[in-house]
PDB file of C-alpha atoms in Angstrom:
ATOM      1  CA  MET A   1       6.691   9.003-140.233  1.00 42.00           C
ATOM      2  CA  LEU A   2       6.398   5.929-142.375  1.00 42.00           C
ATOM      3  CA  VAL A   3       5.640   6.465-146.032  1.00 46.00           C
ATOM      4  CA  LEU A   4       4.546   3.624-148.219  1.00 47.00           C
ATOM      5  CA  ALA A   5       5.875   3.776-151.715  1.00 48.00           C
ATOM      6  CA  ARG A   6       3.357   2.797-154.309  1.00 48.00           C
ATOM      7  CA  ARG A   7       4.476   1.687-157.684  1.00 48.00           C
ATOM      8  CA  SER A   8       2.203   2.500-160.506  1.00 47.00           C
ATOM      9  CA  TRP A   9       2.582   1.505-164.096  1.00 46.00           C
ATOM     10  CA  PRO A  10       1.383   3.742-166.871  1.00 47.00           C
ATOM     11  CA  ARG A  11      -1.695   2.292-168.533  1.00 48.00           C
ATOM     12  CA  CYS A  12      -0.112   2.457-171.980  1.00 45.00           C
ATOM     13  CA  SER A  13       2.762   0.143-171.032  1.00 44.00           C
ATOM     14  CA  LEU A  14       0.355  -2.483-169.697  1.00 41.00           C
ATOM     15  CA  ALA A  15      -1.706  -2.354-172.849  1.00 42.00           C
ATOM     16  CA  ARG A  16       1.368  -3.083-174.967  1.00 40.00           C
ATOM     17  CA  ARG A  17       2.629  -5.906-172.769  1.00 42.00           C
ATOM     18  CA  ARG A  18       2.060  -9.284-174.336  1.00 47.00           C
ATOM     19  CA  THR A  19       1.099 -12.149-172.108  1.00 56.00           C
ATOM     20  CA  LEU A  20       2.380 -15.553-173.009  1.00 68.00           C
ATOM     21  CA  SER A  21       0.964 -18.687-171.505  1.00 86.00           C
ATOM     22  CA  THR A  22       2.914 -21.944-171.231  1.00 87.00           C
ATOM     23  CA  LEU A  23       2.146 -25.493-170.185  1.00 87.00           C
ATOM     24  CA  ALA A  24       2.907 -26.350-166.565  1.00 87.00           C
ATOM     25  CA  SER A  25       4.370 -29.736-167.548  1.00 87.00           C
ATOM     26  CA  ASN A  26       6.629 -28.217-170.232  1.00 89.00           C
ATOM     27  CA  PRO A  27       7.217 -24.453-169.916  1.00 91.00           C
ATOM     28  CA  GLU A  28       8.943 -24.349-173.314  1.00 93.00           C
ATOM     29  CA  ILE A  29       5.610 -25.027-175.025  1.00 95.00           C
ATOM     30  CA  LYS A  30       3.514 -21.900-175.524  1.00 95.00           C
ATOM     31  CA  VAL A  31      -0.286 -21.876-175.484  1.00 96.00           C
ATOM     32  CA  PHE A  32      -2.213 -19.579-177.835  1.00 94.00           C
ATOM     33  CA  ALA A  33      -5.875 -19.050-178.584  1.00 92.00           C
ATOM     34  CA  ASN A  34      -6.615 -20.819-181.868  1.00 90.00           C
ATOM     35  CA  PRO A  35      -7.725 -18.198-184.406  1.00 85.00           C
ATOM     36  CA  GLY A  36      -9.323 -20.923-186.537  1.00 83.00           C
ATOM     37  CA  SER A  37     -11.363 -22.422-183.702  1.00 88.00           C
ATOM     38  CA  PRO A  38     -12.284 -20.331-180.647  1.00 86.00           C
ATOM     39  CA  ALA A  39     -12.946 -23.439-178.534  1.00 91.00           C
ATOM     40  CA  SER A  40      -9.373 -24.710-178.856  1.00 94.00           C
ATOM     41  CA  HIS A  41      -5.743 -23.757-178.245  1.00 95.00           C
ATOM     42  CA  LEU A  42      -2.641 -23.958-180.426  1.00 96.00           C
ATOM     43  CA  LEU A  43       0.521 -25.354-178.807  1.00 96.00           C
ATOM     44  CA  SER A  44       3.862 -24.202-180.188  1.00 96.00           C
ATOM     45  CA  TYR A  45       7.565 -23.982-179.391  1.00 96.00           C
ATOM     46  CA  LEU A  46       7.629 -20.623-181.202  1.00 95.00           C
ATOM     47  CA  ASP A  47       6.431 -17.493-179.410  1.00 91.00           C
ATOM     48  CA  THR A  48       5.410 -15.647-182.573  1.00 89.00           C
ATOM     49  CA  GLN A  49       2.042 -13.926-182.397  1.00 88.00           C
ATOM     50  CA  PRO A  50      -0.190 -14.647-184.158  1.00 85.00           C
ATOM     51  CA  PRO A  51       0.955 -18.269-183.971  1.00 89.00           C
ATOM     52  CA  ASN A  52       1.926 -20.068-187.152  1.00 92.00           C
ATOM     53  CA  ALA A  53      -0.523 -22.983-187.312  1.00 93.00           C
ATOM     54  CA  ARG A  54       1.670 -24.797-189.883  1.00 94.00           C
ATOM     55  CA  LEU A  55       4.539 -24.951-187.364  1.00 96.00           C
ATOM     56  CA  ALA A  56       2.460 -25.553-184.227  1.00 96.00           C
ATOM     57  CA  ILE A  57       2.776 -28.837-182.345  1.00 98.00           C
ATOM     58  CA  GLY A  58      -0.974 -29.241-182.615  1.00 97.00           C
ATOM     59  CA  SER A  59      -4.222 -28.075-181.083  1.00 96.00           C
ATOM     60  CA  CYS A  60      -6.204 -29.105-178.030  1.00 96.00           C
ATOM     61  CA  THR A  61      -9.647 -28.437-176.637  1.00 96.00           C
ATOM     62  CA  ALA A  62      -8.583 -28.672-172.978  1.00 94.00           C
ATOM     63  CA  LEU A  63      -5.509 -27.848-170.920  1.00 94.00           C
ATOM     64  CA  PRO A  64      -3.431 -29.760-170.114  1.00 94.00           C
ATOM     65  CA  PRO A  65      -3.733 -31.708-173.366  1.00 96.00           C
ATOM     66  CA  THR A  66      -4.660 -35.387-173.194  1.00 96.00           C
ATOM     67  CA  PRO A  67      -4.870 -37.953-176.007  1.00 97.00           C
ATOM     68  CA  PRO A  68      -8.636 -37.422-176.534  1.00 97.00           C
ATOM     69  CA  THR A  69      -8.380 -33.599-176.521  1.00 97.00           C
ATOM     70  CA  PHE A  70      -5.229 -33.242-178.660  1.00 97.00           C
ATOM     71  CA  SER A  71      -4.872 -33.173-182.456  1.00 97.00           C
ATOM     72  CA  GLN A  72      -1.299 -33.295-183.703  1.00 97.00           C
ATOM     73  CA  ASN A  73      -0.075 -31.252-186.637  1.00 97.00           C
ATOM     74  CA  ALA A  74       1.201 -33.628-189.348  1.00 97.00           C
ATOM     75  CA  ARG A  75       3.651 -30.982-190.624  1.00 97.00           C
ATOM     76  CA  PHE A  76       5.174 -30.637-187.137  1.00 97.00           C
ATOM     77  CA  VAL A  77       5.495 -34.422-186.787  1.00 96.00           C
ATOM     78  CA  SER A  78       7.303 -34.513-190.134  1.00 96.00           C
ATOM     79  CA  LEU A  79       9.716 -31.765-188.984  1.00 97.00           C
ATOM     80  CA  LEU A  80      10.262 -33.542-185.648  1.00 96.00           C
ATOM     81  CA  ASN A  81      11.096 -36.822-187.417  1.00 95.00           C
ATOM     82  CA  ASP A  82      13.451 -34.946-189.745  1.00 96.00           C
ATOM     83  CA  VAL A  83      15.286 -33.355-186.801  1.00 96.00           C
ATOM     84  CA  VAL A  84      15.454 -36.717-185.004  1.00 94.00           C
ATOM     85  CA  SER A  85      16.929 -38.322-188.143  1.00 94.00           C
ATOM     86  CA  GLN A  86      19.496 -35.553-188.655  1.00 95.00           C
ATOM     87  CA  HIS A  87      20.624 -34.969-185.068  1.00 94.00           C
ATOM     88  CA  GLY A  88      19.398 -37.814-182.855  1.00 92.00           C
ATOM     89  CA  HIS A  89      22.649 -39.748-183.146  1.00 92.00           C
ATOM     90  CA  GLU A  90      24.498 -36.724-181.680  1.00 94.00           C
ATOM     91  CA  ASP A  91      22.240 -36.413-178.630  1.00 94.00           C
ATOM     92  CA  PRO A  92      24.295 -36.761-175.425  1.00 93.00           C
ATOM     93  CA  ASP A  93      21.679 -39.180-174.021  1.00 90.00           C
ATOM     94  CA  VAL A  94      22.135 -41.511-177.009  1.00 90.00           C
ATOM     95  CA  VAL A  95      25.936 -41.264-176.903  1.00 90.00           C
ATOM     96  CA  SER A  96      26.044 -42.115-173.184  1.00 88.00           C
ATOM     97  CA  GLN A  97      23.633 -45.037-173.663  1.00 86.00           C
ATOM     98  CA  ALA A  98      25.850 -46.331-176.486  1.00 86.00           C
ATOM     99  CA  GLN A  99      28.936 -46.154-174.284  1.00 85.00           C
ATOM    100  CA  ALA A 100      27.109 -47.899-171.438  1.00 83.00           C
ATOM    101  CA  LEU A 101      25.994 -50.679-173.793  1.00 78.00           C
ATOM    102  CA  ALA A 102      29.609 -51.420-174.746  1.00 73.00           C
ATOM    103  CA  GLY A 103      30.972 -50.945-171.244  1.00 65.00           C
ATOM    104  CA  ARG A 104      29.150 -53.742-169.454  1.00 59.00           C
ATOM    105  CA  ALA A 105      31.876 -55.493-167.464  1.00 50.00           C
ATOM    106  CA  GLY A 106      32.425 -59.196-167.898  1.00 46.00           C
ATOM    107  CA  ARG A 107      30.222 -59.469-170.933  1.00 56.00           C
ATOM    108  CA  SER A 108      31.250 -59.960-174.534  1.00 54.00           C
ATOM    109  CA  SER A 109      29.508 -57.099-176.275  1.00 62.00           C
ATOM    110  CA  LEU A 110      28.332 -57.449-179.842  1.00 74.00           C
ATOM    111  CA  GLY A 111      26.814 -54.005-180.083  1.00 77.00           C
ATOM    112  CA  GLY A 112      23.097 -53.499-180.364  1.00 85.00           C
ATOM    113  CA  TRP A 113      20.536 -50.718-180.501  1.00 89.00           C
ATOM    114  CA  VAL A 114      19.812 -47.791-178.210  1.00 90.00           C
ATOM    115  CA  HIS A 115      16.721 -45.641-178.192  1.00 91.00           C
ATOM    116  CA  LEU A 116      16.214 -41.901-177.957  1.00 93.00           C
ATOM    117  CA  SER A 117      13.191 -41.602-175.719  1.00 93.00           C
ATOM    118  CA  ASP A 118      11.003 -38.791-174.534  1.00 93.00           C
ATOM    119  CA  ARG A 119      11.696 -37.445-171.035  1.00 92.00           C
ATOM    120  CA  ARG A 120       8.049 -37.158-169.974  1.00 93.00           C
ATOM    121  CA  ASN A 121       8.097 -40.748-168.639  1.00 91.00           C
ATOM    122  CA  PRO A 122      11.719 -41.887-168.276  1.00 89.00           C
ATOM    123  CA  PRO A 123      12.177 -45.652-168.025  1.00 88.00           C
ATOM    124  CA  ASP A 124      13.846 -47.261-165.031  1.00 87.00           C
ATOM    125  CA  PHE A 125      17.592 -47.836-165.401  1.00 79.00           C
ATOM    126  CA  GLY A 126      18.325 -50.666-167.807  1.00 78.00           C
ATOM    127  CA  ARG A 127      14.766 -50.710-169.121  1.00 86.00           C
ATOM    128  CA  THR A 128      13.442 -49.786-172.537  1.00 91.00           C
ATOM    129  CA  ALA A 129      10.951 -46.923-172.776  1.00 94.00           C
ATOM    130  CA  TRP A 130       7.366 -47.547-173.824  1.00 95.00           C
ATOM    131  CA  PRO A 131       6.967 -47.603-177.651  1.00 95.00           C
ATOM    132  CA  GLU A 132       4.922 -44.372-177.623  1.00 96.00           C
ATOM    133  CA  ASP A 133       7.838 -42.636-175.836  1.00 96.00           C
ATOM    134  CA  ILE A 134      10.594 -43.751-178.254  1.00 95.00           C
ATOM    135  CA  LEU A 135      11.501 -41.077-180.795  1.00 95.00           C
ATOM    136  CA  GLY A 136      13.886 -43.360-182.653  1.00 94.00           C
ATOM    137  CA  SER A 137      16.643 -45.936-182.461  1.00 94.00           C
ATOM    138  CA  VAL A 138      20.248 -46.156-183.580  1.00 92.00           C
ATOM    139  CA  GLU A 139      22.694 -49.010-183.984  1.00 90.00           C
ATOM    140  CA  VAL A 140      25.718 -49.183-181.700  1.00 89.00           C
ATOM    141  CA  SER A 141      28.998 -50.952-182.517  1.00 87.00           C
ATOM    142  CA  ASP A 142      30.717 -53.335-180.121  1.00 84.00           C
ATOM    143  CA  ALA A 143      33.072 -50.452-179.260  1.00 84.00           C
ATOM    144  CA  GLY A 144      30.161 -48.301-178.071  1.00 82.00           C
ATOM    145  CA  LYS A 145      30.150 -45.983-181.082  1.00 86.00           C
ATOM    146  CA  VAL A 146      26.944 -44.881-182.772  1.00 89.00           C
ATOM    147  CA  VAL A 147      26.691 -46.383-186.270  1.00 89.00           C
ATOM    148  CA  GLY A 148      24.837 -44.233-188.777  1.00 86.00           C
ATOM    149  CA  ARG A 149      21.879 -42.006-188.049  1.00 87.00           C
ATOM    150  CA  LEU A 150      18.924 -42.414-185.766  1.00 88.00           C
ATOM    151  CA  GLN A 151      15.831 -43.906-187.393  1.00 90.00           C
ATOM    152  CA  PRO A 152      12.432 -42.510-186.327  1.00 91.00           C
ATOM    153  CA  SER A 153      10.378 -45.147-184.517  1.00 92.00           C
ATOM    154  CA  GLY A 154       6.993 -44.568-186.121  1.00 91.00           C
ATOM    155  CA  THR A 155       5.321 -45.352-182.777  1.00 94.00           C
ATOM    156  CA  TYR A 156       6.077 -42.062-181.010  1.00 95.00           C
ATOM    157  CA  ARG A 157       3.088 -40.082-179.712  1.00 97.00           C
ATOM    158  CA  ILE A 158       3.329 -36.369-178.944  1.00 97.00           C
ATOM    159  CA  VAL A 159       0.711 -36.615-176.190  1.00 97.00           C
ATOM    160  CA  THR A 160       0.161 -39.674-174.009  1.00 96.00           C
ATOM    161  CA  ASN A 161      -1.552 -40.188-170.664  1.00 95.00           C
ATOM    162  CA  GLU A 162       1.836 -39.346-169.091  1.00 94.00           C
ATOM    163  CA  GLY A 163       1.969 -35.863-170.646  1.00 94.00           C
ATOM    164  CA  ILE A 164       3.177 -33.940-173.668  1.00 96.00           C
ATOM    165  CA  LEU A 165       6.384 -33.958-175.695  1.00 94.00           C
ATOM    166  CA  GLY A 166       9.457 -33.768-173.442  1.00 94.00           C
ATOM    167  CA  LEU A 167      12.646 -33.558-175.495  1.00 95.00           C
ATOM    168  CA  SER A 168      16.194 -33.486-174.165  1.00 95.00           C
ATOM    169  CA  PRO A 169      17.713 -29.976-174.107  1.00 96.00           C
ATOM    170  CA  PHE A 170      19.892 -30.928-177.109  1.00 97.00           C
ATOM    171  CA  MET A 171      16.976 -32.145-179.253  1.00 96.00           C
ATOM    172  CA  GLN A 172      14.764 -29.275-178.143  1.00 97.00           C
ATOM    173  CA  ALA A 173      17.419 -26.756-179.251  1.00 97.00           C
ATOM    174  CA  LYS A 174      17.791 -28.499-182.643  1.00 98.00           C
ATOM    175  CA  LEU A 175      14.014 -28.599-183.127  1.00 98.00           C
ATOM    176  CA  LEU A 176      13.609 -24.939-182.165  1.00 97.00           C
ATOM    177  CA  GLN A 177      16.400 -23.986-184.577  1.00 97.00           C
ATOM    178  CA  ARG A 178      14.648 -25.882-187.381  1.00 97.00           C
ATOM    179  CA  LEU A 179      11.256 -24.328-186.567  1.00 97.00           C
ATOM    180  CA  LYS A 180      12.780 -20.830-186.685  1.00 96.00           C
ATOM    181  CA  GLU A 181      14.400 -21.639-190.045  1.00 96.00           C
ATOM    182  CA  GLU A 182      11.036 -22.834-191.384  1.00 95.00           C
ATOM    183  CA  GLU A 183       9.296 -19.735-190.025  1.00 94.00           C
ATOM    184  CA  SER A 184      11.890 -17.496-191.683  1.00 92.00           C
ATOM    185  CA  ARG A 185      11.574 -19.420-194.958  1.00 91.00           C
ATOM    186  CA  GLN A 186       7.785 -19.054-194.910  1.00 85.00           C
ATOM    187  CA  GLY A 187       8.110 -15.333-194.174  1.00 77.00           C
ATOM    188  CA  GLN A 188      10.421 -14.867-197.166  1.00 73.00           C
ATOM    189  CA  GLN A 189       8.056 -16.773-199.461  1.00 74.00           C
ATOM    190  CA  GLN A 190       5.149 -14.509-198.479  1.00 70.00           C
ATOM    191  CA  GLN A 191       7.059 -11.350-199.402  1.00 58.00           C
TER     192      GLN A 191
END
């Protein structure tokens, strides 16, 4: 005789389970209902519920977000630029671009600039990313070493027609670390 096993979950465990929605184009970005505006969503790297609107990437009225439906959070942009300035020159993508700039065979290299660009729309090899995809730029010596810190571009857009924010794993980890520090700092100030 064949017996079918049926799994059943107690109702109480389902009621306590928290569902978390993410963007299909970037699963690291969480989507929350916006408590301040029922017709919109908050987008955040943090999974804290209720979401911290001061640390959210921004809000949108439609998913996936597009330039007309997205409003960026100025505080988040400031934190992003701060993280880019502090850690962008250490990003493995920037370091490898710097080494490639100096390593061009048969050419007298005088150094130059390399750009840290968003990964949502990567440029073809040897090409420069679109201005709205460049997070910042850094000077490179003739030896292929990064000189100084990365400077934010001022032209970067969190959402473009190509999609939403797509940081390298290194920059994403640094940004998430900073957001958690800010969240902790805000929590301590409220106590």
